[in-house]
């Protein structure tokens, strides 16, 4: 059931205003967000989901590869440099659904007024989450970062695993000169010599290694492997959009299963084209990732909620989050019944 026309018109107007705000707020977005729900679907239904992606539009490409992209609703994918930017867009009303690690929702909820809820969890691998030193550097360990300038992607997994790696090496956050940088700027700074190391993830780490960087620390065994799907309260307020979101997440789950069913090499070509790496390397990374932890979509759970609470507590101890957060306040099982049904179909 679609929204009443008046509400749709209001939401489109609000989204246009909010989009202007979020472009200024999130300059790292690589493409503008699309229109709001209720726009003309070109033969599809009246529902449009505006969904975020980080690094590259992996889910969009994955669904197309698996022939699961012909949805009865519209999906407008928008690319951002981090899950934190996606959550900013959700908060501003310019995005309906965000995909991120456990960290961005913590910061997005830090003012105590979150207008979103975590609705599902993607279990995934934690590879390519690293602290790297540039080619030719004499730094070989985290302990050697004392007094050094270290770039990191603020409010993301990189922020969290850098903090934990420093702690394990007997160092505190104040023992390094921490410099928040977007992934592309972090790689440029690393190559230019203006930082001594960089904590990043995904394409940034791949690019760093292509340019001769060496791993000096990894978040592989620090991160939980929980990646969160978050929806705006407005989206959850629409039965039609809840149904569309549950269907979309189930399609993504099925698409990963489709790839694992003997199509890894073909899908590696899609990854390689998007990430600018050799197909063999893309295949090796995908295979290693699935071997570490098979990718799949799951409803929210008490265990997953507790995992993010641990993250929130760590940032509280670091002083990065001033308010004591109870993360269960921005988690909901409102999508769970629909999602379980869609996953089972």
GROMACS .gro file of C-alpha atoms in nm:
model
  345
    1UNK     CA    1   0.000   0.000   0.000
    2UNK     CA    2   0.152   0.335  -0.108
    3UNK     CA    3   0.157   0.652   0.097
    4UNK     CA    4  -0.118   0.914   0.065
    5UNK     CA    5  -0.032   1.167  -0.207
    6UNK     CA    6  -0.001   1.459   0.039
    7UNK     CA    7   0.257   1.279   0.246
    8UNK     CA    8   0.450   1.179  -0.066
    9UNK     CA    9   0.457   1.539  -0.187
   10UNK     CA   10   0.571   1.659   0.155
   11UNK     CA   11   0.842   1.398   0.173
   12UNK     CA   12   0.973   1.477  -0.175
   13UNK     CA   13   0.992   1.846  -0.089
   14UNK     CA   14   1.164   1.774   0.240
   15UNK     CA   15   1.408   1.536   0.070
   16UNK     CA   16   1.505   1.798  -0.187
   17UNK     CA   17   1.580   2.046   0.093
   18UNK     CA   18   1.762   1.783   0.297
   19UNK     CA   19   1.967   1.677  -0.001
   20UNK     CA   20   2.107   2.029  -0.028
   21UNK     CA   21   2.204   2.009   0.338
   22UNK     CA   22   2.367   1.668   0.314
   23UNK     CA   23   2.574   1.758   0.009
   24UNK     CA   24   2.736   2.031   0.215
   25UNK     CA   25   2.752   1.804   0.519
   26UNK     CA   26   2.889   1.503   0.334
   27UNK     CA   27   3.117   1.632   0.064
   28UNK     CA   28   3.262   1.284   0.028
   29UNK     CA   29   2.950   1.150  -0.138
   30UNK     CA   30   3.048   1.048  -0.488
   31UNK     CA   31   2.699   1.078  -0.636
   32UNK     CA   32   2.391   1.269  -0.539
   33UNK     CA   33   2.105   1.087  -0.371
   34UNK     CA   34   1.798   1.008  -0.576
   35UNK     CA   35   1.435   1.106  -0.543
   36UNK     CA   36   1.194   1.014  -0.269
   37UNK     CA   37   0.939   0.738  -0.239
   38UNK     CA   38   0.628   0.783  -0.441
   39UNK     CA   39   0.801   0.906  -0.757
   40UNK     CA   40   0.703   0.766  -1.092
   41UNK     CA   41   0.840   0.414  -1.119
   42UNK     CA   42   0.855   0.384  -1.495
   43UNK     CA   43   0.617   0.087  -1.485
   44UNK     CA   44   0.716  -0.024  -1.136
   45UNK     CA   45   0.527   0.046  -0.815
   46UNK     CA   46   0.513   0.381  -0.640
   47UNK     CA   47   0.772   0.285  -0.380
   48UNK     CA   48   1.132   0.403  -0.421
   49UNK     CA   49   1.405   0.308  -0.177
   50UNK     CA   50   1.708   0.538  -0.167
   51UNK     CA   51   1.990   0.311  -0.055
   52UNK     CA   52   2.350   0.392   0.032
   53UNK     CA   53   2.668   0.206  -0.062
   54UNK     CA   54   3.033   0.251   0.034
   55UNK     CA   55   3.343   0.196  -0.179
   56UNK     CA   56   3.153   0.083  -0.488
   57UNK     CA   57   2.793  -0.007  -0.556
   58UNK     CA   58   2.852  -0.372  -0.479
   59UNK     CA   59   2.495  -0.469  -0.395
   60UNK     CA   60   2.360  -0.308  -0.711
   61UNK     CA   61   2.617  -0.493  -0.924
   62UNK     CA   62   2.562  -0.816  -0.730
   63UNK     CA   63   2.185  -0.813  -0.788
   64UNK     CA   64   2.235  -0.746  -1.158
   65UNK     CA   65   2.488  -1.030  -1.183
   66UNK     CA   66   2.244  -1.269  -1.012
   67UNK     CA   67   1.950  -1.151  -1.227
   68UNK     CA   68   1.766  -1.036  -0.915
   69UNK     CA   69   1.759  -0.663  -0.993
   70UNK     CA   70   1.412  -0.660  -1.154
   71UNK     CA   71   1.233  -0.549  -0.838
   72UNK     CA   72   0.866  -0.443  -0.828
   73UNK     CA   73   0.982  -0.116  -0.668
   74UNK     CA   74   1.255   0.129  -0.755
   75UNK     CA   75   1.597   0.131  -0.590
   76UNK     CA   76   1.818   0.437  -0.622
   77UNK     CA   77   2.173   0.355  -0.512
   78UNK     CA   78   2.403   0.635  -0.399
   79UNK     CA   79   2.775   0.603  -0.338
   80UNK     CA   80   2.948   0.744  -0.028
   81UNK     CA   81   3.302   0.726   0.103
   82UNK     CA   82   3.191   0.579   0.435
   83UNK     CA   83   2.898   0.448   0.633
   84UNK     CA   84   2.923   0.759   0.851
   85UNK     CA   85   2.831   0.973   0.549
   86UNK     CA   86   2.539   0.745   0.477
   87UNK     CA   87   2.405   0.786   0.828
   88UNK     CA   88   2.440   1.164   0.795
   89UNK     CA   89   2.228   1.144   0.481
   90UNK     CA   90   1.968   0.930   0.657
   91UNK     CA   91   1.954   1.176   0.945
   92UNK     CA   92   1.908   1.463   0.700
   93UNK     CA   93   1.622   1.285   0.523
   94UNK     CA   94   1.814   1.243   0.196
   95UNK     CA   95   1.857   0.864   0.219
   96UNK     CA   96   1.616   0.591   0.329
   97UNK     CA   97   1.853   0.303   0.398
   98UNK     CA   98   2.220   0.293   0.499
   99UNK     CA   99   2.468   0.007   0.505
  100UNK     CA  100   2.761   0.038   0.742
  101UNK     CA  101   2.973  -0.128   1.003
  102UNK     CA  102   2.871  -0.116   1.368
  103UNK     CA  103   3.047   0.214   1.427
  104UNK     CA  104   2.860   0.486   1.228
  105UNK     CA  105   2.522   0.436   1.403
  106UNK     CA  106   2.693   0.491   1.738
  107UNK     CA  107   2.809   0.837   1.635
  108UNK     CA  108   2.488   0.917   1.449
  109UNK     CA  109   2.292   0.846   1.768
  110UNK     CA  110   2.533   1.031   1.997
  111UNK     CA  111   2.307   1.337   2.029
  112UNK     CA  112   2.037   1.117   2.180
  113UNK     CA  113   1.791   1.188   1.899
  114UNK     CA  114   1.835   0.918   1.635
  115UNK     CA  115   1.569   0.918   1.363
  116UNK     CA  116   1.669   0.575   1.236
  117UNK     CA  117   1.674   0.211   1.344
  118UNK     CA  118   1.905  -0.083   1.275
  119UNK     CA  119   1.680  -0.339   1.107
  120UNK     CA  120   1.908  -0.618   0.981
  121UNK     CA  121   2.262  -0.749   0.997
  122UNK     CA  122   2.488  -0.863   0.715
  123UNK     CA  123   2.739  -1.116   0.837
  124UNK     CA  124   3.056  -1.066   0.637
  125UNK     CA  125   3.431  -1.096   0.634
  126UNK     CA  126   3.667  -0.855   0.808
  127UNK     CA  127   3.951  -0.870   0.556
  128UNK     CA  128   4.109  -0.555   0.408
  129UNK     CA  129   4.068  -0.372   0.740
  130UNK     CA  130   4.425  -0.267   0.806
  131UNK     CA  131   4.680  -0.017   0.928
  132UNK     CA  132   4.935   0.025   0.649
  133UNK     CA  133   5.273   0.197   0.627
  134UNK     CA  134   5.394   0.338   0.295
  135UNK     CA  135   5.649   0.181   0.066
  136UNK     CA  136   6.000   0.224   0.205
  137UNK     CA  137   5.887   0.295   0.561
  138UNK     CA  138   6.090   0.151   0.848
  139UNK     CA  139   5.773   0.111   1.058
  140UNK     CA  140   5.684  -0.257   1.090
  141UNK     CA  141   5.459  -0.267   1.397
  142UNK     CA  142   5.186  -0.073   1.575
  143UNK     CA  143   5.419  -0.011   1.871
  144UNK     CA  144   5.645   0.192   1.644
  145UNK     CA  145   5.365   0.441   1.579
  146UNK     CA  146   5.431   0.624   1.908
  147UNK     CA  147   5.473   0.993   1.827
  148UNK     CA  148   5.390   0.931   1.460
  149UNK     CA  149   5.115   1.086   1.251
  150UNK     CA  150   4.850   0.826   1.172
  151UNK     CA  151   4.560   0.886   0.936
  152UNK     CA  152   4.229   0.708   0.995
  153UNK     CA  153   3.871   0.723   0.869
  154UNK     CA  154   3.678   0.881   1.153
  155UNK     CA  155   3.366   0.718   1.296
  156UNK     CA  156   3.422   0.392   1.103
  157UNK     CA  157   3.576   0.050   1.159
  158UNK     CA  158   3.917   0.207   1.101
  159UNK     CA  159   3.866   0.438   1.399
  160UNK     CA  160   3.771   0.142   1.618
  161UNK     CA  161   4.036  -0.111   1.520
  162UNK     CA  162   4.313   0.152   1.530
  163UNK     CA  163   4.212   0.235   1.888
  164UNK     CA  164   4.207  -0.134   1.983
  165UNK     CA  165   4.540  -0.208   1.810
  166UNK     CA  166   4.707   0.083   1.989
  167UNK     CA  167   4.570  -0.040   2.321
  168UNK     CA  168   4.701  -0.392   2.257
  169UNK     CA  169   5.043  -0.246   2.178
  170UNK     CA  170   5.046  -0.062   2.510
  171UNK     CA  171   4.971   0.277   2.354
  172UNK     CA  172   4.690   0.523   2.408
  173UNK     CA  173   4.513   0.736   2.150
  174UNK     CA  174   4.714   1.039   2.265
  175UNK     CA  175   5.042   0.856   2.197
  176UNK     CA  176   4.994   0.912   1.823
  177UNK     CA  177   4.906   1.216   1.618
  178UNK     CA  178   4.570   1.091   1.493
  179UNK     CA  179   4.453   1.261   1.172
  180UNK     CA  180   4.097   1.199   1.049
  181UNK     CA  181   4.096   1.161   0.670
  182UNK     CA  182   3.856   1.032   0.405
  183UNK     CA  183   3.985   0.717   0.233
  184UNK     CA  184   4.102   0.886  -0.088
  185UNK     CA  185   4.273   1.168   0.100
  186UNK     CA  186   4.430   0.917   0.337
  187UNK     CA  187   4.588   0.724   0.050
  188UNK     CA  188   4.712   1.049  -0.107
  189UNK     CA  189   4.862   1.158   0.227
  190UNK     CA  190   5.026   0.819   0.275
  191UNK     CA  191   5.184   0.827  -0.069
  192UNK     CA  192   5.284   1.191  -0.029
  193UNK     CA  193   5.461   1.132   0.301
  194UNK     CA  194   5.245   1.364   0.512
  195UNK     CA  195   5.134   1.075   0.737
  196UNK     CA  196   5.336   0.781   0.866
  197UNK     CA  197   5.059   0.522   0.852
  198UNK     CA  198   4.694   0.494   0.756
  199UNK     CA  199   4.406   0.293   0.903
  200UNK     CA  200   4.154   0.217   0.631
  201UNK     CA  201   3.944  -0.050   0.467
  202UNK     CA  202   3.823  -0.191   0.137
  203UNK     CA  203   3.935  -0.017  -0.180
  204UNK     CA  204   4.166   0.215   0.013
  205UNK     CA  205   4.366  -0.079   0.147
  206UNK     CA  206   4.370  -0.249  -0.193
  207UNK     CA  207   4.501   0.071  -0.353
  208UNK     CA  208   4.761   0.118  -0.080
  209UNK     CA  209   4.901  -0.231  -0.139
  210UNK     CA  210   4.907  -0.173  -0.514
  211UNK     CA  211   5.135   0.124  -0.440
  212UNK     CA  212   5.371  -0.077  -0.224
  213UNK     CA  213   5.225  -0.023   0.125
  214UNK     CA  214   5.285  -0.287   0.394
  215UNK     CA  215   5.041  -0.410   0.658
  216UNK     CA  216   5.152  -0.332   1.015
  217UNK     CA  217   4.824  -0.410   1.190
  218UNK     CA  218   4.490  -0.573   1.108
  219UNK     CA  219   4.134  -0.541   1.234
  220UNK     CA  220   4.056  -0.892   1.108
  221UNK     CA  221   4.023  -1.048   1.453
  222UNK     CA  222   3.905  -0.732   1.626
  223UNK     CA  223   3.593  -0.662   1.424
  224UNK     CA  224   3.281  -0.873   1.473
  225UNK     CA  225   3.187  -0.920   1.108
  226UNK     CA  226   2.849  -0.756   1.172
  227UNK     CA  227   2.757  -0.496   0.911
  228UNK     CA  228   2.434  -0.313   0.978
  229UNK     CA  229   2.141  -0.217   0.762
  230UNK     CA  230   1.976   0.094   0.900
  231UNK     CA  231   1.647   0.251   0.790
  232UNK     CA  232   1.499   0.590   0.861
  233UNK     CA  233   1.199   0.610   1.090
  234UNK     CA  234   0.998   0.747   0.796
  235UNK     CA  235   1.081   0.441   0.590
  236UNK     CA  236   0.982   0.209   0.871
  237UNK     CA  237   0.657   0.402   0.905
  238UNK     CA  238   0.544   0.283   0.562
  239UNK     CA  239   0.420  -0.075   0.529
  240UNK     CA  240   0.499  -0.067   0.156
  241UNK     CA  241   0.857   0.046   0.214
  242UNK     CA  242   0.911  -0.209   0.492
  243UNK     CA  243   0.797  -0.479   0.253
  244UNK     CA  244   1.024  -0.351  -0.023
  245UNK     CA  245   1.324  -0.334   0.211
  246UNK     CA  246   1.271  -0.689   0.340
  247UNK     CA  247   1.248  -0.811  -0.018
  248UNK     CA  248   1.562  -0.621  -0.122
  249UNK     CA  249   1.769  -0.760   0.165
  250UNK     CA  250   1.651  -1.114   0.091
  251UNK     CA  251   1.748  -1.068  -0.275
  252UNK     CA  252   2.098  -0.963  -0.168
  253UNK     CA  253   2.126  -1.274   0.049
  254UNK     CA  254   2.015  -1.495  -0.241
  255UNK     CA  255   2.255  -1.319  -0.479
  256UNK     CA  256   2.553  -1.410  -0.263
  257UNK     CA  257   2.435  -1.770  -0.259
  258UNK     CA  258   2.407  -1.754  -0.639
  259UNK     CA  259   2.771  -1.643  -0.666
  260UNK     CA  260   2.891  -1.915  -0.428
  261UNK     CA  261   2.719  -2.175  -0.645
  262UNK     CA  262   3.014  -2.205  -0.885
  263UNK     CA  263   3.013  -1.848  -1.018
  264UNK     CA  264   3.294  -1.696  -0.813
  265UNK     CA  265   3.529  -1.642  -1.107
  266UNK     CA  266   3.262  -1.471  -1.317
  267UNK     CA  267   3.170  -1.243  -1.029
  268UNK     CA  268   3.538  -1.168  -0.966
  269UNK     CA  269   3.540  -0.999  -1.307
  270UNK     CA  270   3.268  -0.764  -1.184
  271UNK     CA  271   3.466  -0.687  -0.868
  272UNK     CA  272   3.789  -0.634  -1.062
  273UNK     CA  273   3.627  -0.388  -1.302
  274UNK     CA  274   3.492  -0.184  -1.010
  275UNK     CA  275   3.802  -0.192  -0.789
  276UNK     CA  276   4.066  -0.172  -1.064
  277UNK     CA  277   4.257  -0.483  -0.965
  278UNK     CA  278   4.349  -0.803  -1.152
  279UNK     CA  279   4.071  -1.061  -1.176
  280UNK     CA  280   4.285  -1.326  -1.006
  281UNK     CA  281   4.343  -1.095  -0.711
  282UNK     CA  282   3.972  -1.011  -0.686
  283UNK     CA  283   3.888  -1.381  -0.698
  284UNK     CA  284   4.143  -1.464  -0.429
  285UNK     CA  285   4.010  -1.191  -0.200
  286UNK     CA  286   3.647  -1.289  -0.253
  287UNK     CA  287   3.724  -1.657  -0.193
  288UNK     CA  288   3.925  -1.578   0.119
  289UNK     CA  289   3.649  -1.355   0.251
  290UNK     CA  290   3.381  -1.619   0.204
  291UNK     CA  291   3.609  -1.877   0.363
  292UNK     CA  292   3.655  -1.657   0.669
  293UNK     CA  293   3.286  -1.581   0.706
  294UNK     CA  294   3.010  -1.658   0.458
  295UNK     CA  295   2.819  -1.346   0.362
  296UNK     CA  296   2.452  -1.350   0.455
  297UNK     CA  297   2.167  -1.128   0.571
  298UNK     CA  298   2.014  -1.195   0.911
  299UNK     CA  299   1.738  -1.036   1.122
  300UNK     CA  300   1.852  -0.837   1.425
  301UNK     CA  301   1.937  -1.038   1.736
  302UNK     CA  302   2.027  -0.984   2.101
  303UNK     CA  303   2.381  -1.107   2.026
  304UNK     CA  304   2.430  -0.854   1.745
  305UNK     CA  305   2.291  -0.574   1.961
  306UNK     CA  306   2.531  -0.666   2.241
  307UNK     CA  307   2.820  -0.659   1.994
  308UNK     CA  308   2.744  -0.299   1.897
  309UNK     CA  309   2.703  -0.206   2.264
  310UNK     CA  310   3.062  -0.321   2.316
  311UNK     CA  311   3.171  -0.086   2.038
  312UNK     CA  312   2.974   0.204   2.186
  313UNK     CA  313   3.133   0.143   2.526
  314UNK     CA  314   3.481   0.146   2.369
  315UNK     CA  315   3.420   0.484   2.208
  316UNK     CA  316   3.282   0.609   2.538
  317UNK     CA  317   3.605   0.505   2.709
  318UNK     CA  318   3.802   0.677   2.435
  319UNK     CA  319   3.603   0.994   2.493
  320UNK     CA  320   3.490   1.007   2.131
  321UNK     CA  321   3.126   0.971   2.238
  322UNK     CA  322   3.028   1.199   2.524
  323UNK     CA  323   2.683   1.052   2.592
  324UNK     CA  324   2.645   0.705   2.746
  325UNK     CA  325   2.458   0.512   2.480
  326UNK     CA  326   2.220   0.219   2.509
  327UNK     CA  327   2.225   0.095   2.153
  328UNK     CA  328   1.910  -0.115   2.188
  329UNK     CA  329   1.725   0.217   2.173
  330UNK     CA  330   1.800   0.244   1.802
  331UNK     CA  331   1.760  -0.122   1.710
  332UNK     CA  332   1.424  -0.272   1.616
  333UNK     CA  333   1.281  -0.609   1.513
  334UNK     CA  334   1.004  -0.438   1.319
  335UNK     CA  335   1.137  -0.579   0.991
  336UNK     CA  336   1.230  -0.922   1.124
  337UNK     CA  337   0.910  -1.117   1.051
  338UNK     CA  338   0.894  -0.990   0.695
  339UNK     CA  339   1.263  -1.051   0.644
  340UNK     CA  340   1.251  -1.409   0.775
  341UNK     CA  341   0.963  -1.482   0.539
  342UNK     CA  342   1.146  -1.327   0.243
  343UNK     CA  343   1.468  -1.515   0.322
  344UNK     CA  344   1.277  -1.843   0.337
  345UNK     CA  345   1.090  -1.793   0.010
   0.00000   0.00000   0.00000
